[in-house]
XYZ file of C-alpha atoms in Angstrom:
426
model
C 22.613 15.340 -2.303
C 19.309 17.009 -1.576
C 15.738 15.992 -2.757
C 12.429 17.671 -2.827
C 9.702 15.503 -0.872
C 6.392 15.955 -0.914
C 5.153 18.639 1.660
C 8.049 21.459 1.486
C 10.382 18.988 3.195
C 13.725 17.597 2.073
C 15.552 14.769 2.165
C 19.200 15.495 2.497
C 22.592 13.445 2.434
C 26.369 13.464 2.980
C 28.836 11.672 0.802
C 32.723 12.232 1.325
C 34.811 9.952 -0.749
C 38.384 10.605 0.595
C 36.953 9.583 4.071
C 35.001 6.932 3.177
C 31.583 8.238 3.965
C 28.276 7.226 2.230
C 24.854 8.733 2.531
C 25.193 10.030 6.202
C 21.996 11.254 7.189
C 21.406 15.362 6.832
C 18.769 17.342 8.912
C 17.913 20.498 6.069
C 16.636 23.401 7.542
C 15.818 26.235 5.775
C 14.891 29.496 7.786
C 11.639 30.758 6.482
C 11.407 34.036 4.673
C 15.364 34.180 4.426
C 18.144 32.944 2.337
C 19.934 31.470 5.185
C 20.266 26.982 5.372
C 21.237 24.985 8.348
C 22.968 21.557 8.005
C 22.781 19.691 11.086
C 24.916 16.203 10.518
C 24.246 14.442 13.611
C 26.380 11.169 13.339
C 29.315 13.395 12.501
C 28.452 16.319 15.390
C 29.157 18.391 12.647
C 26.734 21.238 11.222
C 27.475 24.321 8.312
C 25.411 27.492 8.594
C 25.141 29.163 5.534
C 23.388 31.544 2.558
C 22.181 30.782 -0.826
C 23.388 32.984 -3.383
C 20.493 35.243 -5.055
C 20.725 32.772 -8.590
C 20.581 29.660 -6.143
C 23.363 27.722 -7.309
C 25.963 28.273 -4.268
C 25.712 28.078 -0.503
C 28.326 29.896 1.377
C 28.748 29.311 5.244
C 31.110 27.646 7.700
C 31.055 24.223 8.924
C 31.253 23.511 12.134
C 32.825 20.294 13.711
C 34.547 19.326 17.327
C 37.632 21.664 17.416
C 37.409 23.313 13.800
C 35.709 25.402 12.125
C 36.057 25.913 8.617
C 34.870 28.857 5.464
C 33.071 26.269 3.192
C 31.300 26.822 -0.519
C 29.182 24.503 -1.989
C 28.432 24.603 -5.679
C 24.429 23.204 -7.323
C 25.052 20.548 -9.628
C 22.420 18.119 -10.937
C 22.075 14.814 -10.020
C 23.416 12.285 -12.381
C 20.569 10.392 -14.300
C 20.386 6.825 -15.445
C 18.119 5.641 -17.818
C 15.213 3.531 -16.125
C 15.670 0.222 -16.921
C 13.877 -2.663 -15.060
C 17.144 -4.896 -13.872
C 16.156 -8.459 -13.784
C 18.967 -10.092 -11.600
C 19.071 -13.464 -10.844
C 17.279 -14.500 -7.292
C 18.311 -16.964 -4.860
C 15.232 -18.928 -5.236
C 12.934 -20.931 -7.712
C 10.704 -18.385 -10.125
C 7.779 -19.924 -12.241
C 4.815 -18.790 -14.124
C 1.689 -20.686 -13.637
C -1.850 -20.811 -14.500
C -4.867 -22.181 -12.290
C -8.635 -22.614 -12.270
C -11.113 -21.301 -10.229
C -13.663 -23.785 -11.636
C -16.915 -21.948 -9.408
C -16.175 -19.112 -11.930
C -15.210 -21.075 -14.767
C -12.304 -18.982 -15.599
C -8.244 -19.046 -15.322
C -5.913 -16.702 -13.201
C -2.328 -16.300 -13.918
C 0.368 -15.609 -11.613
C 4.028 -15.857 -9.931
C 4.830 -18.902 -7.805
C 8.495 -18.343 -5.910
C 9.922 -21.450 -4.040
C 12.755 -20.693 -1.461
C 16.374 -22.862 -2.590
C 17.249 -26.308 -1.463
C 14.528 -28.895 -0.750
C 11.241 -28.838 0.258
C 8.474 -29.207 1.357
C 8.147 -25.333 2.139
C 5.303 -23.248 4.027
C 3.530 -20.932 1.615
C 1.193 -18.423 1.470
C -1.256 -16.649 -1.017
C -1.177 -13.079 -1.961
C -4.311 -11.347 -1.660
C -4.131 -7.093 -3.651
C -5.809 -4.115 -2.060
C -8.903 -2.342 -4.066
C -9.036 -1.931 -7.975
C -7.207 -3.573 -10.759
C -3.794 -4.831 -9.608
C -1.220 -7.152 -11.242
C 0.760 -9.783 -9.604
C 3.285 -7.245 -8.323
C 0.790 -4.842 -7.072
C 0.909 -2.362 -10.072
C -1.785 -0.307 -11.216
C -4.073 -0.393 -8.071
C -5.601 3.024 -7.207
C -5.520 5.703 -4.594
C -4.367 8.852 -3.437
C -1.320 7.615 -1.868
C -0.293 5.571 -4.409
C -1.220 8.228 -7.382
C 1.689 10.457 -5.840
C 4.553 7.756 -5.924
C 6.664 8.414 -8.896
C 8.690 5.492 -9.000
C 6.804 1.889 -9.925
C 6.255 0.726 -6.307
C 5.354 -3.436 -6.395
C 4.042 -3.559 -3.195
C 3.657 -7.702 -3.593
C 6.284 -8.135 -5.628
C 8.193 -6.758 -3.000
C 6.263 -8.753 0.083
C 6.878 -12.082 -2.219
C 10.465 -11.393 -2.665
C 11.540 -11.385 1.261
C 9.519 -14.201 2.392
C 10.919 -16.853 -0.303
C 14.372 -15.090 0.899
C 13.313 -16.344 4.315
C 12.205 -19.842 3.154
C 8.350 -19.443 2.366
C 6.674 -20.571 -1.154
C 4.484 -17.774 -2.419
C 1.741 -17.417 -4.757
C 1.015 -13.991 -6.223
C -1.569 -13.387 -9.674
C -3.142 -10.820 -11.895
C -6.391 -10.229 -10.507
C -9.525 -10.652 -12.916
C -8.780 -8.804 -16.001
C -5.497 -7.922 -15.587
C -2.332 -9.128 -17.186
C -3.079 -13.046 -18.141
C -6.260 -13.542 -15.615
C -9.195 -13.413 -17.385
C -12.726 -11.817 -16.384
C -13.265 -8.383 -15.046
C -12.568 -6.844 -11.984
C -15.333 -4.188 -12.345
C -18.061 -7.282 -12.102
C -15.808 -8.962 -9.468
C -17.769 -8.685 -6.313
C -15.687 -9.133 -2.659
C -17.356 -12.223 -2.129
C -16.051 -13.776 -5.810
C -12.325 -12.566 -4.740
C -12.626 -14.961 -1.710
C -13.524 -17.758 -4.559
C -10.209 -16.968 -6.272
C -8.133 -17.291 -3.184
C -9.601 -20.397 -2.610
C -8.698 -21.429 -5.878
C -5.128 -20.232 -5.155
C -4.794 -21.863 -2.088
C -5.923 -25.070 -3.650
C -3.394 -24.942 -6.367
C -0.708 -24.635 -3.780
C -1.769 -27.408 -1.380
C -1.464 -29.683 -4.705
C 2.392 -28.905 -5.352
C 4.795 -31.278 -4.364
C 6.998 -28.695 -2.564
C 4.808 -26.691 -0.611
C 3.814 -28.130 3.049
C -0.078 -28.547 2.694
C -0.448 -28.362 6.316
C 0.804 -24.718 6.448
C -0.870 -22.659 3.454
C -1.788 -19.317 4.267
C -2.982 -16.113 3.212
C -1.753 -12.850 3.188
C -3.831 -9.557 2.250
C -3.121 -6.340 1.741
C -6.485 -3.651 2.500
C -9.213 -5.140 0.804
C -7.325 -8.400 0.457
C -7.086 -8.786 4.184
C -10.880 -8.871 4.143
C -11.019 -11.251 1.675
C -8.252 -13.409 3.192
C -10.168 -13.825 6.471
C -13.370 -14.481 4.577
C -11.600 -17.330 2.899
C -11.382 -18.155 6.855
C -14.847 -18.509 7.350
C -15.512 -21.240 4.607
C -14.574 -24.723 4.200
C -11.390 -25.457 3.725
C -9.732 -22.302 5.247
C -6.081 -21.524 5.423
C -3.855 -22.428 7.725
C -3.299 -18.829 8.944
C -4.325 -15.397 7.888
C -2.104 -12.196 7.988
C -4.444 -9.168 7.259
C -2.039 -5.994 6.124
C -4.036 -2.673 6.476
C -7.455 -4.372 6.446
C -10.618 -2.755 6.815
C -13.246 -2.806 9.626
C -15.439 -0.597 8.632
C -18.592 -0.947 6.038
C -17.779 -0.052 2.527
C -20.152 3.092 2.614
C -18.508 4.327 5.054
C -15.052 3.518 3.487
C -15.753 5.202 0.371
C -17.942 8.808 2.447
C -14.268 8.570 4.894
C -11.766 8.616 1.514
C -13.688 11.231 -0.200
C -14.143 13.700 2.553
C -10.506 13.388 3.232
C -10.141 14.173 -0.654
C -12.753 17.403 -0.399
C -10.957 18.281 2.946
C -7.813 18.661 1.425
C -8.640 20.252 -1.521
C -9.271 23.543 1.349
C -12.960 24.666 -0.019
C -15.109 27.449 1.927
C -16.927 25.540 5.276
C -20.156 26.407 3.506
C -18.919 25.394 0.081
C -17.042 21.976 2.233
C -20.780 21.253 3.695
C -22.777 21.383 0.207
C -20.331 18.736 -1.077
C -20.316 16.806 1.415
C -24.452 16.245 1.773
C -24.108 15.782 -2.025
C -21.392 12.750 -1.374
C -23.625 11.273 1.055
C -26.726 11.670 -1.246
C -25.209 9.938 -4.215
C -23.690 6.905 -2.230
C -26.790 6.773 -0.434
C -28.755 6.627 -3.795
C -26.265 4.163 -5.561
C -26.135 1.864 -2.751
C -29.804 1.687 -2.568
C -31.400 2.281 -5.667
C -33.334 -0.519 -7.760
C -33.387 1.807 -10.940
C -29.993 2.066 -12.909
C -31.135 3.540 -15.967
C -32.344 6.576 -13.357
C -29.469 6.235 -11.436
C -27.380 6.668 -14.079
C -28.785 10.154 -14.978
C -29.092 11.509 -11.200
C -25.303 10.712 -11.323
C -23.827 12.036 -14.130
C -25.996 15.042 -13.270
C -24.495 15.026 -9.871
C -21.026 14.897 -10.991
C -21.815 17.315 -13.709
C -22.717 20.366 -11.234
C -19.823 19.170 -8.674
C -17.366 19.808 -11.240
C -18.378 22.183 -14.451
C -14.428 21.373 -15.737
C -15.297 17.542 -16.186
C -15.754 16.394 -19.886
C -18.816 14.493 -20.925
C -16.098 11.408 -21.535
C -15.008 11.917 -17.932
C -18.422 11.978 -16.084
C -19.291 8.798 -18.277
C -16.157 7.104 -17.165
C -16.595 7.741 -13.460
C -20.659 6.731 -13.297
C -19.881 3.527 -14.929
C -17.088 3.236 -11.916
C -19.344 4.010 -9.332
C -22.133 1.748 -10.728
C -20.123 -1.061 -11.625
C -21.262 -4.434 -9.483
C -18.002 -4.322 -7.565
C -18.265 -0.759 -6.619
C -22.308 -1.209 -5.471
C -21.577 -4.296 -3.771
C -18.391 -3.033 -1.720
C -20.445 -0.377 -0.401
C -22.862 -2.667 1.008
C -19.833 -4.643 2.389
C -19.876 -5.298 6.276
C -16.024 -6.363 6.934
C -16.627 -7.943 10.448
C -19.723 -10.545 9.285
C -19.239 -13.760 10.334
C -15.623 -13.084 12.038
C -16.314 -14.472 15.200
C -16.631 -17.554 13.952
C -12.502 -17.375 12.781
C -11.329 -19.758 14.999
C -7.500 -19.761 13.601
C -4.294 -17.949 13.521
C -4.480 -14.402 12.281
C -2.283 -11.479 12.506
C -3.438 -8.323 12.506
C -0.757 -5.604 11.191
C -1.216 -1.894 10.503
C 0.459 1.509 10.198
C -0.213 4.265 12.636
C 0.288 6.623 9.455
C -2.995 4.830 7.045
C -4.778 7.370 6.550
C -6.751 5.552 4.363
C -7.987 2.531 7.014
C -6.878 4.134 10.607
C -6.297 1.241 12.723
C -7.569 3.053 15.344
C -11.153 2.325 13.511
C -10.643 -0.273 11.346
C -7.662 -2.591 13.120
C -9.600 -2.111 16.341
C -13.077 -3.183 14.611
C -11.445 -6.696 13.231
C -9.682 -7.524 16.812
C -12.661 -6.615 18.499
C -14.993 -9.040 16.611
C -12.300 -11.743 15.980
C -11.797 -12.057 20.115
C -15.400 -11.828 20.223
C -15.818 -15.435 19.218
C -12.936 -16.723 21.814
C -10.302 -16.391 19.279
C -7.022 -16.212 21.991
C -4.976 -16.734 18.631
C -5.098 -12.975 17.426
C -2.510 -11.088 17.340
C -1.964 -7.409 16.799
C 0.263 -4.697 16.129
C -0.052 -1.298 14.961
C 3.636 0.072 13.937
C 5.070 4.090 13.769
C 5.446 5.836 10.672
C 3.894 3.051 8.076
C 1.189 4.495 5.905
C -1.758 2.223 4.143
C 0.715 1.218 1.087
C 3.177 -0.398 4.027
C 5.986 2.045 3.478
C 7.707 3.603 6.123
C 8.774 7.654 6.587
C 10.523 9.125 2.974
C 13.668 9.511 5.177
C 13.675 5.804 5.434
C 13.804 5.085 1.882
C 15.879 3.718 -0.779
C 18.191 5.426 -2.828
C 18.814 4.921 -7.045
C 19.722 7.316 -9.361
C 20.217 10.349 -6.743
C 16.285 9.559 -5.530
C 14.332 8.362 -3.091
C 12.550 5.210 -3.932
C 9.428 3.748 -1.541
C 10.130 0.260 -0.028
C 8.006 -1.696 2.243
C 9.007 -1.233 5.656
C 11.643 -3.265 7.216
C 9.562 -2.936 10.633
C 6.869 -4.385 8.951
C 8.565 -7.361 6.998
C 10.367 -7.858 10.467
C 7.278 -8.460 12.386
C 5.577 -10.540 9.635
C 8.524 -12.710 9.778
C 8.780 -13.474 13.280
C 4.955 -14.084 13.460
C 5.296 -16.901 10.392
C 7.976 -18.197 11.705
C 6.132 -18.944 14.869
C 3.003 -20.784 13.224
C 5.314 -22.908 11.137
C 6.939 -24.092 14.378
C 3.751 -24.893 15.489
């Protein structure tokens, strides 16, 4: 089988039934500006050189294996399809619904609690979601990276899944506005996230099954930040696991994504430049302005002349987005304020393929200030191939229905495991 990724690669494999072989990894190479395909099978020291056929559908060559060498034809077919249905198999563990308070905010949040099988009490940890509006499972969040996944990808669905496997109680929940939560995410500041964890964490310390003494939090991005937060107030966590935090201010955050965004979109240097100042100009203004009835105008103006194809419905939609409270207040947002004064376990865990919150800057921000207060219980590790959304490489993936599917990456759940199972020995 051979699938199309995303950059003019492919991802290629073997299957041969009568010899009991099953996805065996394929190295595609196609040689530019010619019809000619190489097949390098590396587990099998095996390789077929070959030529497409003008129509496409047939690759003639000869394959090439210790002591033979064979004339070979391969035929296109397409990929047998299955409907897309959501399979709901039965789990090894203990799957509720449940519904808590965050009485500072006078509202109720909705969510997933998983307990592991047999008999408590377990350790557990909360489940903190990444920027924008994101379910219990980690559906419907925003982003670049996340736009261009095809398949539903539940990032803490996923995350919840393999730690009750490995005997952990988790709490996961709609954010604010989403699914059964009430309230709003748009007027949800940073610092009103942190209340709902704390509201979380409380509702977990109060069930019979979970170990109170070892509650913890896990975020993911902007969840990290609001996990170790929760660290600075009263009644903190046990432990905090920050996945892909940030360590940089929100202004800069937001000037970093959308450079990347104008950078790849290939514009003239001079062309590049004007956008850019204009970026900074309007962040600038919305982060600092005391007029939004003015700022609303400048905006939409702004946005207007950027982008001459944008409808008036679609300029409207993005100012209110960029002058919603949580969108002001995030760029105001200083990530390493009051971190030195985190006195408990955290691990820090990043891919060296975020291009979205480089650990290089952001990882290395948080470790910096966290040891600056005498922390000597930080941990950190930046891991190979794992971009902001915790996947690993495409090649890595799963396969249904003939197609590559993103997981989180085993390296990653690894590490988190080890480093869990360590503070509940404690």
């Amino acid at each position: 089988s051979v699938v199309s990724l995303t950059g003019g690669a492919y991802f290629a494999a073997l299957d041969v039934p009568m010899q009991r072989l099953s996805r065996v990894p394929v190295d595609l190479q196609q040689v530019p500006g010619t019809d000619s395909v190489r097949l390098l099978v590396a587990p099998l020291a095996s390789r077929l050189l070959g030529r497409l056929s003008a129509d496409g559908q047939q690759l003639r060559g000869t394959w090439y294996q210790p002591g033979r060498q064979v004339p070979v034809v391969l035929q296109r077919s397409a990929m047998l399809k299955t409907v897309a249905v959501e399979a709901h198999l039965s789990r090894p563990y203990r799957e509720e619904s449940v519904v808590f308070s965050n009485l500072s905010a006078r509202l109720q949040l909705a969510g997933t609690l998983t307990l592991p099988a047999g008999v408590g009490p377990f350790p557990a940890v909360v489940l903190a979601s990444d920027l924008g509006a994101q379910d219990r499972d980690g559906l419907a969040a925003v982003g670049a990276e996340r736009a261009a996944v095809r398949a539903p990808y539940r990032v803490l669905g996923a995350l919840a899944d393999y730690l009750t496997r490995h005997g952990i109680a988790v709490l996961r929940f709609d954010d604010r506005g989403v699914g059964e939560s009430q309230g709003s995410t748009a007027l949800t500041i940073t610092a009103q996230r942190v209340t709902d964890v704390q509201a979380a964490l409380d509702f977990l310390r109060a069930q019979p099954d979970v170990d109170a003494q070892h509650v913890g939090i896990i975020g993911h991005g902007e969840g990290a930040n609001v996990a170790l937060l929760a660290a600075t107030q009263s009644l903190p966590p046990a432990f905090v696991v920050s996945l892909a935090g940030y360590g940089q201010p929100g202004s800069e955050i937001m000037q970093a994504q959308q450079e990347a965004a104008l950078r790849a979109r290939r514009l003239a240097p001079a062309q590049l430049e004007f956008r850019l100042r204009r970026q900074r100009a309007m962040v600038d203004m919305i982060r600092y302005s005391t007029n939004l009835g003015r700022t609303e105008i400048m905006v939409s103006n702004m946005l207007s002349q950027s982008d001459p194809t944008l409808s008036p419905a679609v300029v409207q939609a993005r100012t209110a987005t960029l002058l919603s409270p949580w969108h002001r207040a995030f760029l105001a947002f200083d990530p390493l304020e009051n971190l030195a004064s985190v006195q408990l376990p955290v691990l820090l865990l990043s891919g060296l393929a975020d291009e979205q919150a480089p650990p290089a800057l952001h990882q290395a921000a948080l470790e910096k200030e966290l040891r600056a207060g005498g922390n000597r219980l930080v941990v950190s590790q930046r891991l190979v191939g794992v971009n902001h959304l915790l996947q690993p490489p495409p090649t890595q993936w799963a396969m249904l229905d003939g197609e590559p599917r993103p997981v989180v990456a085993p390296a990653l759940l690894e590490a988190l495991h080890l480093w869990l199972a360590a503070q509940v020995k404690k």
